[in-house]
mmCIF file of C-alpha atoms and ligand atoms in Angstrom:
data_model
loop_
_atom_site.group_PDB
_atom_site.id
_atom_site.type_symbol
_atom_site.label_atom_id
_atom_site.label_comp_id
_atom_site.label_asym_id
_atom_site.label_seq_id
_atom_site.Cartn_x
_atom_site.Cartn_y
_atom_site.Cartn_z
ATOM 1 C CA MET A 1 0.000 0.000 0.000
ATOM 2 C CA ILE A 2 2.817 2.367 0.906
ATOM 3 C CA GLN A 3 6.304 2.119 -0.394
ATOM 4 C CA LEU A 4 9.062 4.388 0.867
ATOM 5 C CA ASP A 5 12.295 4.086 -1.064
ATOM 6 C CA HIS A 6 15.532 5.580 0.273
ATOM 7 C CA ILE A 7 13.809 8.560 1.875
ATOM 8 C CA THR A 8 16.185 11.259 3.066
ATOM 9 C CA VAL A 9 15.088 14.650 4.405
ATOM 10 C CA ASP A 10 17.581 17.467 4.985
ATOM 11 C CA PHE A 11 16.610 20.752 6.602
ATOM 12 C CA PRO A 12 18.665 23.811 5.692
ATOM 13 C CA ARG A 13 20.447 25.261 8.681
ATOM 14 C CA GLY A 14 22.012 28.605 7.698
ATOM 15 C CA ASN A 15 25.723 28.665 6.881
ATOM 16 C CA GLN A 16 25.418 26.092 4.062
ATOM 17 C CA GLN A 17 25.157 23.200 6.520
ATOM 18 C CA SER A 18 22.010 21.130 6.732
ATOM 19 C CA ALA A 19 20.494 18.844 9.333
ATOM 20 C CA ARG A 20 19.508 15.353 8.239
ATOM 21 C CA ALA A 21 16.162 14.533 9.908
ATOM 22 C CA VAL A 22 15.515 11.311 7.966
ATOM 23 C CA ASP A 23 18.399 9.236 6.673
ATOM 24 C CA ASP A 24 17.862 6.729 3.860
ATOM 25 C CA VAL A 25 14.690 5.031 5.104
ATOM 26 C CA SER A 26 13.021 2.317 3.002
ATOM 27 C CA LEU A 27 9.778 0.696 4.188
ATOM 28 C CA ARG A 28 6.909 -1.375 2.793
ATOM 29 C CA ILE A 29 3.536 -1.037 4.486
ATOM 30 C CA ASN A 30 0.896 -3.591 3.504
ATOM 31 C CA ARG A 31 -2.712 -2.864 2.666
ATOM 32 C CA GLY A 32 -4.955 -3.164 5.731
ATOM 33 C CA GLU A 33 -2.281 -3.291 8.385
ATOM 34 C CA VAL A 34 -1.635 -1.037 11.348
ATOM 35 C CA TYR A 35 1.998 -0.082 11.054
ATOM 36 C CA GLY A 36 3.854 1.600 13.919
ATOM 37 C CA ILE A 37 6.923 3.800 13.830
ATOM 38 C CA VAL A 38 8.406 4.162 17.289
ATOM 39 C CA GLY A 39 11.347 6.191 18.542
ATOM 40 C CA ALA A 40 12.456 8.938 20.897
ATOM 41 C CA SER A 41 11.582 12.582 20.379
ATOM 42 C CA GLY A 42 13.662 14.063 17.538
ATOM 43 C CA ALA A 43 14.224 10.699 15.849
ATOM 44 C CA GLY A 44 12.618 11.937 12.626
ATOM 45 C CA LYS A 45 9.275 10.135 12.937
ATOM 46 C CA SER A 46 6.988 13.096 12.155
ATOM 47 C CA THR A 47 9.178 14.180 9.264
ATOM 48 C CA LEU A 48 9.093 10.673 7.781
ATOM 49 C CA LEU A 49 5.317 10.379 8.271
ATOM 50 C CA ARG A 50 4.747 13.722 6.561
ATOM 51 C CA THR A 51 6.574 12.536 3.446
ATOM 52 C CA ILE A 52 3.750 10.025 2.899
ATOM 53 C CA ASN A 53 1.260 12.790 2.047
ATOM 54 C CA LEU A 54 4.020 15.089 0.868
ATOM 55 C CA LEU A 55 3.408 17.668 3.605
ATOM 56 C CA GLN A 56 7.181 17.187 3.657
ATOM 57 C CA ARG A 57 8.890 16.717 0.320
ATOM 58 C CA PRO A 58 11.835 14.299 0.630
ATOM 59 C CA SER A 59 15.261 15.640 -0.395
ATOM 60 C CA ILE A 60 16.006 12.216 -1.870
ATOM 61 C CA GLY A 61 13.806 9.179 -2.445
ATOM 62 C CA ASP A 62 10.404 8.062 -3.680
ATOM 63 C CA VAL A 63 7.011 7.739 -2.032
ATOM 64 C CA VAL A 64 4.447 5.459 -3.667
ATOM 65 C CA VAL A 65 0.939 5.142 -2.195
ATOM 66 C CA ASN A 66 -1.433 2.641 -3.766
ATOM 67 C CA ASP A 67 0.604 2.577 -6.982
ATOM 68 C CA VAL A 68 0.656 6.378 -7.305
ATOM 69 C CA GLN A 69 4.062 7.989 -7.128
ATOM 70 C CA VAL A 70 3.095 10.732 -4.687
ATOM 71 C CA SER A 71 6.569 12.266 -4.592
ATOM 72 C CA SER A 72 6.318 13.389 -8.207
ATOM 73 C CA LEU A 73 2.854 14.994 -7.917
ATOM 74 C CA THR A 74 2.093 18.713 -7.778
ATOM 75 C CA GLY A 75 -0.961 20.984 -7.835
ATOM 76 C CA GLY A 76 -4.374 19.427 -8.405
ATOM 77 C CA ALA A 77 -3.077 15.881 -8.733
ATOM 78 C CA LEU A 78 -1.379 16.175 -5.343
ATOM 79 C CA ARG A 79 -4.539 17.586 -3.735
ATOM 80 C CA LEU A 80 -6.508 14.669 -5.107
ATOM 81 C CA ALA A 81 -3.985 12.121 -3.832
ATOM 82 C CA ARG A 82 -4.051 13.774 -0.395
ATOM 83 C CA GLN A 83 -7.807 13.221 -0.108
ATOM 84 C CA LYS A 84 -7.028 9.519 -0.055
ATOM 85 C CA ILE A 85 -4.629 10.046 2.879
ATOM 86 C CA GLY A 86 -6.188 11.273 6.143
ATOM 87 C CA MET A 87 -4.092 12.564 9.028
ATOM 88 C CA ILE A 88 -4.563 13.115 12.758
ATOM 89 C CA PHE A 89 -2.297 14.923 15.206
ATOM 90 C CA GLN A 90 -1.246 14.958 18.844
ATOM 91 C CA HIS A 91 -2.898 18.354 19.427
ATOM 92 C CA PHE A 92 -5.933 17.619 17.263
ATOM 93 C CA ASN A 93 -5.600 20.722 14.983
ATOM 94 C CA LEU A 94 -9.340 21.485 15.000
ATOM 95 C CA MET A 95 -10.938 24.696 13.775
ATOM 96 C CA HIS A 96 -12.062 26.379 16.974
ATOM 97 C CA THR A 97 -14.614 28.710 15.413
ATOM 98 C CA ARG A 98 -16.549 25.843 13.843
ATOM 99 C CA THR A 99 -18.754 23.273 15.520
ATOM 100 C CA VAL A 100 -17.944 19.566 15.543
ATOM 101 C CA ALA A 101 -20.250 19.060 12.545
ATOM 102 C CA GLY A 102 -18.692 22.132 10.900
ATOM 103 C CA ASN A 103 -15.193 20.677 11.250
ATOM 104 C CA VAL A 104 -16.233 17.468 9.512
ATOM 105 C CA ALA A 105 -18.293 19.291 6.868
ATOM 106 C CA PHE A 106 -15.254 21.421 6.049
ATOM 107 C CA SER A 107 -13.267 18.361 4.885
ATOM 108 C CA LEU A 108 -16.152 17.153 2.770
ATOM 109 C CA ARG A 109 -16.641 20.557 1.190
ATOM 110 C CA ALA A 110 -12.919 20.827 0.450
ATOM 111 C CA ALA A 111 -13.252 17.544 -1.449
ATOM 112 C CA GLY A 112 -16.062 19.006 -3.554
ATOM 113 C CA LYS A 113 -18.996 17.124 -1.977
ATOM 114 C CA SER A 114 -22.491 18.546 -2.494
ATOM 115 C CA SER A 115 -24.499 20.067 0.367
ATOM 116 C CA ASP A 116 -26.893 17.098 0.257
ATOM 117 C CA ASP A 117 -24.006 14.675 0.498
ATOM 118 C CA ILE A 118 -22.515 16.603 3.383
ATOM 119 C CA ALA A 119 -25.828 16.794 5.290
ATOM 120 C CA HIS A 120 -26.122 13.038 4.937
ATOM 121 C CA ARG A 121 -22.519 12.046 5.648
ATOM 122 C CA VAL A 122 -21.726 14.211 8.705
ATOM 123 C CA PRO A 123 -24.136 12.504 11.159
ATOM 124 C CA GLU A 124 -23.045 9.117 9.844
ATOM 125 C CA ILE A 125 -19.361 9.830 10.499
ATOM 126 C CA LEU A 126 -20.042 11.391 13.906
ATOM 127 C CA ALA A 127 -21.994 8.278 14.925
ATOM 128 C CA LEU A 128 -19.090 6.119 13.826
ATOM 129 C CA VAL A 129 -16.662 7.934 16.132
ATOM 130 C CA GLY A 130 -19.136 8.080 19.033
ATOM 131 C CA LEU A 131 -19.989 11.777 18.836
ATOM 132 C CA ALA A 132 -23.576 11.644 17.552
ATOM 133 C CA ASP A 133 -24.726 13.958 20.378
ATOM 134 C CA LYS A 134 -21.923 16.533 19.962
ATOM 135 C CA ALA A 135 -22.594 17.821 16.445
ATOM 136 C CA LYS A 136 -23.417 21.342 17.642
ATOM 137 C CA ALA A 137 -20.675 21.598 20.282
ATOM 138 C CA PHE A 138 -17.556 23.698 19.755
ATOM 139 C CA PRO A 139 -14.083 22.163 20.265
ATOM 140 C CA ALA A 140 -13.533 24.215 23.448
ATOM 141 C CA GLN A 141 -16.481 22.411 25.032
ATOM 142 C CA LEU A 142 -15.006 18.955 24.454
ATOM 143 C CA SER A 143 -12.626 16.739 26.430
ATOM 144 C CA GLY A 144 -9.273 15.738 24.889
ATOM 145 C CA GLY A 145 -10.593 12.341 23.872
ATOM 146 C CA GLN A 146 -13.651 13.888 22.237
ATOM 147 C CA LYS A 147 -11.455 16.388 20.375
ATOM 148 C CA GLN A 148 -9.378 13.528 18.985
ATOM 149 C CA ARG A 149 -12.600 11.805 17.906
ATOM 150 C CA VAL A 150 -13.439 14.933 15.901
ATOM 151 C CA GLY A 151 -9.925 14.784 14.423
ATOM 152 C CA ILE A 152 -10.541 11.191 13.408
ATOM 153 C CA ALA A 153 -14.004 11.982 12.000
ATOM 154 C CA ARG A 154 -12.544 14.751 9.876
ATOM 155 C CA ALA A 155 -9.670 12.565 8.698
ATOM 156 C CA ILE A 156 -11.884 9.686 7.581
ATOM 157 C CA ALA A 157 -14.687 11.838 6.132
ATOM 158 C CA ASN A 158 -13.499 11.396 2.566
ATOM 159 C CA GLN A 159 -13.043 7.638 2.879
ATOM 160 C CA PRO A 160 -9.267 7.636 2.688
ATOM 161 C CA GLU A 161 -7.217 4.524 1.934
ATOM 162 C CA VAL A 162 -4.587 5.505 4.470
ATOM 163 C CA LEU A 163 -4.763 7.210 7.860
ATOM 164 C CA LEU A 164 -1.577 8.805 9.204
ATOM 165 C CA CYS A 165 -1.508 9.237 12.996
ATOM 166 C CA ASP A 166 1.150 11.485 14.539
ATOM 167 C CA GLU A 167 1.293 10.692 18.289
ATOM 168 C CA PRO A 168 -2.532 10.513 18.399
ATOM 169 C CA THR A 169 -2.720 9.691 22.123
ATOM 170 C CA SER A 170 0.296 11.512 23.529
ATOM 171 C CA ALA A 171 -1.826 14.379 24.888
ATOM 172 C CA LEU A 172 -4.368 12.048 26.499
ATOM 173 C CA ASP A 173 -4.590 10.195 29.814
ATOM 174 C CA LEU A 174 -4.178 6.418 29.874
ATOM 175 C CA GLU A 175 -7.831 5.451 29.825
ATOM 176 C CA THR A 176 -8.742 7.909 27.071
ATOM 177 C CA SER A 177 -5.705 6.756 25.060
ATOM 178 C CA ALA A 178 -6.957 3.186 25.230
ATOM 179 C CA SER A 179 -10.392 4.204 23.936
ATOM 180 C CA ILE A 180 -8.898 6.201 21.047
ATOM 181 C CA LEU A 181 -6.611 3.310 20.102
ATOM 182 C CA ALA A 182 -9.602 0.968 20.182
ATOM 183 C CA LEU A 183 -11.473 3.344 17.861
ATOM 184 C CA LEU A 184 -8.517 3.444 15.452
ATOM 185 C CA LYS A 185 -8.373 -0.354 15.436
ATOM 186 C CA GLU A 186 -12.112 -0.512 14.751
ATOM 187 C CA ILE A 187 -11.724 1.904 11.837
ATOM 188 C CA ASN A 188 -8.869 -0.205 10.499
ATOM 189 C CA VAL A 189 -10.923 -3.398 10.653
ATOM 190 C CA ARG A 190 -14.368 -2.095 9.676
ATOM 191 C CA LEU A 191 -13.366 0.340 6.966
ATOM 192 C CA GLY A 192 -10.210 -1.452 5.838
ATOM 193 C CA ILE A 193 -8.139 1.708 6.165
ATOM 194 C CA THR A 194 -4.379 1.162 6.358
ATOM 195 C CA ILE A 195 -3.006 2.975 9.408
ATOM 196 C CA VAL A 196 0.482 4.338 9.962
ATOM 197 C CA LEU A 197 0.934 5.432 13.553
ATOM 198 C CA ILE A 198 3.946 7.052 15.147
ATOM 199 C CA SER A 199 4.588 7.109 18.856
ATOM 200 C CA HIS A 200 7.375 7.406 21.389
ATOM 201 C CA GLU A 201 5.688 4.673 23.465
ATOM 202 C CA MET A 202 5.973 0.922 22.918
ATOM 203 C CA THR A 203 2.735 0.438 24.884
ATOM 204 C CA VAL A 204 0.833 2.186 22.083
ATOM 205 C CA VAL A 205 2.506 -0.029 19.489
ATOM 206 C CA LYS A 206 1.707 -3.100 21.559
ATOM 207 C CA ALA A 207 -1.949 -2.121 21.764
ATOM 208 C CA ILE A 208 -2.783 -1.922 18.060
ATOM 209 C CA CYS A 209 0.103 -2.347 15.645
ATOM 210 C CA ASP A 210 0.749 -5.430 13.514
ATOM 211 C CA ARG A 211 4.277 -4.434 12.533
ATOM 212 C CA VAL A 212 6.644 -1.770 13.739
ATOM 213 C CA ALA A 213 9.750 0.088 12.664
ATOM 214 C CA VAL A 214 12.114 1.432 15.305
ATOM 215 C CA MET A 215 13.679 4.788 14.495
ATOM 216 C CA THR A 216 16.625 6.561 16.032
ATOM 217 C CA GLY A 217 18.795 9.343 14.630
ATOM 218 C CA GLY A 218 16.782 9.528 11.389
ATOM 219 C CA LYS A 219 17.322 5.845 10.595
ATOM 220 C CA VAL A 220 15.158 2.765 10.896
ATOM 221 C CA VAL A 221 17.349 0.403 12.936
ATOM 222 C CA GLU A 222 14.927 -2.490 13.244
ATOM 223 C CA GLU A 223 11.633 -3.608 11.753
ATOM 224 C CA GLY A 224 9.304 -6.557 12.179
ATOM 225 C CA ASP A 225 6.175 -8.126 13.679
ATOM 226 C CA VAL A 226 5.329 -6.450 16.953
ATOM 227 C CA PHE A 227 5.466 -9.752 18.826
ATOM 228 C CA ASP A 228 8.929 -10.580 17.466
ATOM 229 C CA ILE A 229 10.258 -7.137 18.299
ATOM 230 C CA PHE A 230 9.050 -7.558 21.882
ATOM 231 C CA ALA A 231 10.270 -11.145 22.162
ATOM 232 C CA THR A 232 13.677 -10.746 20.504
ATOM 233 C CA PRO A 233 14.725 -7.124 20.086
ATOM 234 C CA ARG A 234 18.108 -7.050 18.336
ATOM 235 C CA HIS A 235 19.213 -3.433 18.318
ATOM 236 C CA GLU A 236 20.395 -1.936 21.604
ATOM 237 C CA PHE A 237 17.945 0.966 21.306
ATOM 238 C CA THR A 238 15.029 -1.446 20.813
ATOM 239 C CA ARG A 239 16.134 -3.517 23.799
ATOM 240 C CA GLN A 240 16.005 -0.439 25.976
ATOM 241 C CA LEU A 241 12.564 0.541 24.694
ATOM 242 C CA VAL A 242 11.196 -2.941 25.289
ATOM 243 C CA SER A 243 12.713 -3.408 28.719
ATOM 244 C CA HIS A 244 11.423 0.009 29.743
ATOM 245 C CA THR A 245 7.925 -1.095 28.698
ATOM 246 C CA PHE A 246 8.069 -4.317 30.692
ATOM 247 C CA ASN A 247 9.061 -2.363 33.753
ATOM 248 C CA LEU A 248 10.556 -5.264 35.703
ATOM 249 C CA GLU A 249 12.834 -3.181 37.889
ATOM 250 C CA LEU A 250 13.740 -4.528 41.310
ATOM 251 C CA PRO A 251 14.167 -2.277 44.352
ATOM 252 C CA PRO A 252 17.839 -1.170 44.737
ATOM 253 C CA ARG A 253 17.999 -2.494 48.312
ATOM 254 C CA LEU A 254 17.087 -5.976 47.111
ATOM 255 C CA LEU A 255 19.736 -5.832 44.363
ATOM 256 C CA GLN A 256 22.449 -4.865 46.852
ATOM 257 C CA GLU A 257 21.694 -7.771 49.154
ATOM 258 C CA LEU A 258 21.373 -10.300 46.372
ATOM 259 C CA GLN A 259 23.182 -13.655 46.732
ATOM 260 C CA GLY A 260 23.109 -16.044 43.770
ATOM 261 C CA THR A 261 22.455 -15.740 40.058
ATOM 262 C CA LEU A 262 19.674 -13.435 38.928
ATOM 263 C CA LEU A 263 18.073 -14.295 35.577
ATOM 264 C CA LYS A 264 15.527 -12.655 33.354
ATOM 265 C CA ILE A 265 13.809 -15.482 31.501
ATOM 266 C CA LEU A 266 11.579 -15.144 28.480
ATOM 267 C CA PHE A 267 8.972 -17.783 27.711
ATOM 268 C CA VAL A 268 7.417 -17.927 24.243
ATOM 269 C CA GLY A 269 5.024 -20.496 22.798
ATOM 270 C CA ALA A 270 5.969 -24.092 23.646
ATOM 271 C CA SER A 271 8.641 -23.129 26.157
ATOM 272 C CA ALA A 272 5.936 -21.454 28.229
ATOM 273 C CA GLU A 273 4.246 -24.807 28.715
ATOM 274 C CA GLN A 274 7.281 -26.669 30.029
ATOM 275 C CA PRO A 275 7.860 -26.800 33.775
ATOM 276 C CA VAL A 276 11.443 -25.598 33.267
ATOM 277 C CA LEU A 277 11.950 -24.071 36.684
ATOM 278 C CA SER A 278 10.712 -27.026 38.707
ATOM 279 C CA ASP A 279 12.867 -29.240 36.443
ATOM 280 C CA VAL A 280 16.064 -27.375 37.311
ATOM 281 C CA ALA A 281 15.163 -27.404 40.983
ATOM 282 C CA MET A 282 14.976 -31.194 40.887
ATOM 283 C CA ARG A 283 17.832 -31.923 38.466
ATOM 284 C CA TYR A 284 20.421 -29.593 39.932
ATOM 285 C CA GLY A 285 19.210 -29.137 43.484
ATOM 286 C CA VAL A 286 19.083 -25.360 43.110
ATOM 287 C CA SER A 287 16.429 -23.259 44.758
ATOM 288 C CA VAL A 288 14.483 -20.930 42.523
ATOM 289 C CA ASN A 289 13.122 -17.746 44.001
ATOM 290 C CA ILE A 290 10.809 -15.766 41.706
ATOM 291 C CA LEU A 291 11.192 -12.034 42.348
ATOM 292 C CA HIS A 292 9.222 -10.487 39.524
ATOM 293 C CA GLY A 293 7.214 -11.555 36.516
ATOM 294 C CA LYS A 294 4.367 -10.991 34.140
ATOM 295 C CA ILE A 295 2.692 -12.227 31.028
ATOM 296 C CA GLU A 296 2.256 -9.724 28.217
ATOM 297 C CA TYR A 297 -0.428 -10.371 25.647
ATOM 298 C CA ILE A 298 0.506 -9.015 22.234
ATOM 299 C CA GLY A 299 -2.218 -9.572 19.703
ATOM 300 C CA HIS A 300 -3.383 -13.045 20.675
ATOM 301 C CA ARG A 301 0.025 -14.347 21.712
ATOM 302 C CA ALA A 302 1.469 -14.564 25.177
ATOM 303 C CA LEU A 303 4.967 -13.560 26.165
ATOM 304 C CA GLY A 304 6.014 -14.578 29.661
ATOM 305 C CA ILE A 305 8.831 -12.904 31.563
ATOM 306 C CA LEU A 306 10.188 -13.973 34.917
ATOM 307 C CA VAL A 307 12.965 -12.573 37.044
ATOM 308 C CA ALA A 308 14.270 -15.431 39.178
ATOM 309 C CA LEU A 309 17.122 -15.913 41.629
ATOM 310 C CA LEU A 310 18.976 -19.240 41.529
ATOM 311 C CA THR A 311 21.039 -20.415 44.484
ATOM 312 C CA HIS A 312 22.630 -23.638 45.679
ATOM 313 C CA PRO A 313 23.566 -24.211 49.350
ATOM 314 C CA SER A 314 27.123 -25.422 48.611
ATOM 315 C CA ASP A 315 28.021 -25.814 44.909
ATOM 316 C CA PRO A 316 27.964 -22.780 42.546
ATOM 317 C CA ALA A 317 28.754 -25.105 39.606
ATOM 318 C CA ARG A 318 25.263 -26.570 39.949
ATOM 319 C CA VAL A 319 23.818 -23.076 39.453
ATOM 320 C CA ALA A 320 25.844 -22.659 36.231
ATOM 321 C CA GLU A 321 24.506 -25.999 34.953
ATOM 322 C CA ALA A 322 20.979 -24.945 35.838
ATOM 323 C CA VAL A 323 21.424 -21.687 33.903
ATOM 324 C CA ASN A 324 22.567 -23.698 30.866
ATOM 325 C CA TYR A 325 19.544 -25.937 31.127
ATOM 326 C CA ILE A 326 17.196 -22.944 31.285
ATOM 327 C CA GLN A 327 18.962 -21.388 28.280
ATOM 328 C CA GLU A 328 18.351 -24.535 26.268
ATOM 329 C CA ASN A 329 14.686 -24.761 27.187
ATOM 330 C CA THR A 330 13.359 -21.215 27.046
ATOM 331 C CA ALA A 331 13.288 -18.463 24.432
ATOM 332 C CA ARG A 332 15.904 -16.206 25.965
ATOM 333 C CA VAL A 333 17.789 -15.790 29.200
ATOM 334 C CA GLU A 334 19.627 -12.725 30.396
ATOM 335 C CA VAL A 335 21.920 -12.917 33.397
ATOM 336 C CA LEU A 336 21.188 -9.749 35.355
ATOM 337 C CA HIS A 337 23.507 -10.409 38.266
ATOM 338 C CA GLY A 338 25.986 -12.984 39.536
HETATM 339 N N1 ADP B 401 10.632 22.190 9.568
HETATM 340 C C1 ADP B 401 11.807 21.886 10.124
HETATM 341 N N2 ADP B 401 12.893 22.669 9.947
HETATM 342 C C2 ADP B 401 14.090 22.360 10.502
HETATM 343 N N3 ADP B 401 14.304 21.268 11.251
HETATM 344 C C3 ADP B 401 13.274 20.451 11.487
HETATM 345 C C4 ADP B 401 11.969 20.696 10.936
HETATM 346 N N4 ADP B 401 11.134 19.704 11.332
HETATM 347 C C5 ADP B 401 11.888 18.875 12.076
HETATM 348 N N5 ADP B 401 13.154 19.301 12.171
HETATM 349 C C6 ADP B 401 14.256 18.605 12.868
HETATM 350 O O1 ADP B 401 14.325 17.284 12.374
HETATM 351 C C7 ADP B 401 14.583 16.367 13.424
HETATM 352 C C8 ADP B 401 13.492 15.325 13.488
HETATM 353 O O2 ADP B 401 12.281 15.934 13.896
HETATM 354 P P1 ADP B 401 10.889 15.188 13.939
HETATM 355 O O3 ADP B 401 10.639 14.521 12.637
HETATM 356 O O4 ADP B 401 9.864 16.144 14.413
HETATM 357 O O5 ADP B 401 11.144 14.059 15.051
HETATM 358 P P2 ADP B 401 10.119 13.233 15.939
HETATM 359 O O6 ADP B 401 8.764 13.344 15.331
HETATM 360 O O7 ADP B 401 10.660 11.842 15.935
HETATM 361 O O8 ADP B 401 10.171 13.832 17.319
HETATM 362 C C9 ADP B 401 14.706 17.184 14.690
HETATM 363 O O9 ADP B 401 16.066 17.422 14.930
HETATM 364 C C10 ADP B 401 13.990 18.464 14.359
HETATM 365 O O10 ADP B 401 14.517 19.546 15.077
HETATM 366 MG MG1 MG B 402 6.985 14.064 16.148
#
């Protein structure tokens, strides 16, 4: 659906130098998927996203959306292509002097729809985003979540093929974020709209994305299925993002007093069903003390993580053998201490 080929964006910066915001990024985004781009602030995510509807023209590279080479369009042809690409923003970007209905009608009018069409479509779209009773309200009278629903209504009014979402929940509280993400997922499934969503939070990616690209310093350093990225992050930056999301920190006092070998163990699929820890307790005579753990559900798949302390009353070699055994029988083991 979307093909980005060797996209580079340079911003002029006085004295003949320029700053490279996006550095040779190539991505393929499939029709009907929810694709995430995650990275820290300043990584180049917004700039990359804006090349998809050519709000930002790439310095180098090609953008193709649904077989149309967007990056070579200008004027009327570009305006037409943009109608097929909706966009929503962190701070909603609503027109404050127009009502909710007026905001949605504005998009339809800009696309040349007739007054009859508009009168018919607006209530339909507002019902879809859960704002049927807010047509006459002004943006200032709405909560953050409701404002974003107006943003979404406006963006999907012209039945786009693609919806670009720039940090759509970053200005919202947790509960409201979850409801907006659920609405985006519903729009993706019911209307078949391909979604590209950027965020600085892995939790957002985990909630609705099928695949994700990880961006840092203008480059995509890793890409893949969301589950795989969580289960086996390869790049150091991705590892940090993922481990931050799992939030399995132990209290410093506990770490200082620790005796034995501390492991972080990842269970995926079949390995989650094996009684690995009771096995090592019996085989090697080690005691296993579980200090932290959780199961993350990503899509419909479970990813189990345990932080466990292994000790043996007299023979440290038995602990080393136990660690080997766990390594052979689980998805991944990290030695955190000892
Ligand atoms: N219009 C612009 N002019 C100059 N520099 C810009 C412009 N937009 C973004 N940048 C710079 O490009 C880099 C990437 O920015 P951005 O794409 O907004 O990152 P992100 O969305 O990941 O936070 C930053 O260093 C930012 O300062
Ligand atoms: Mg941004």
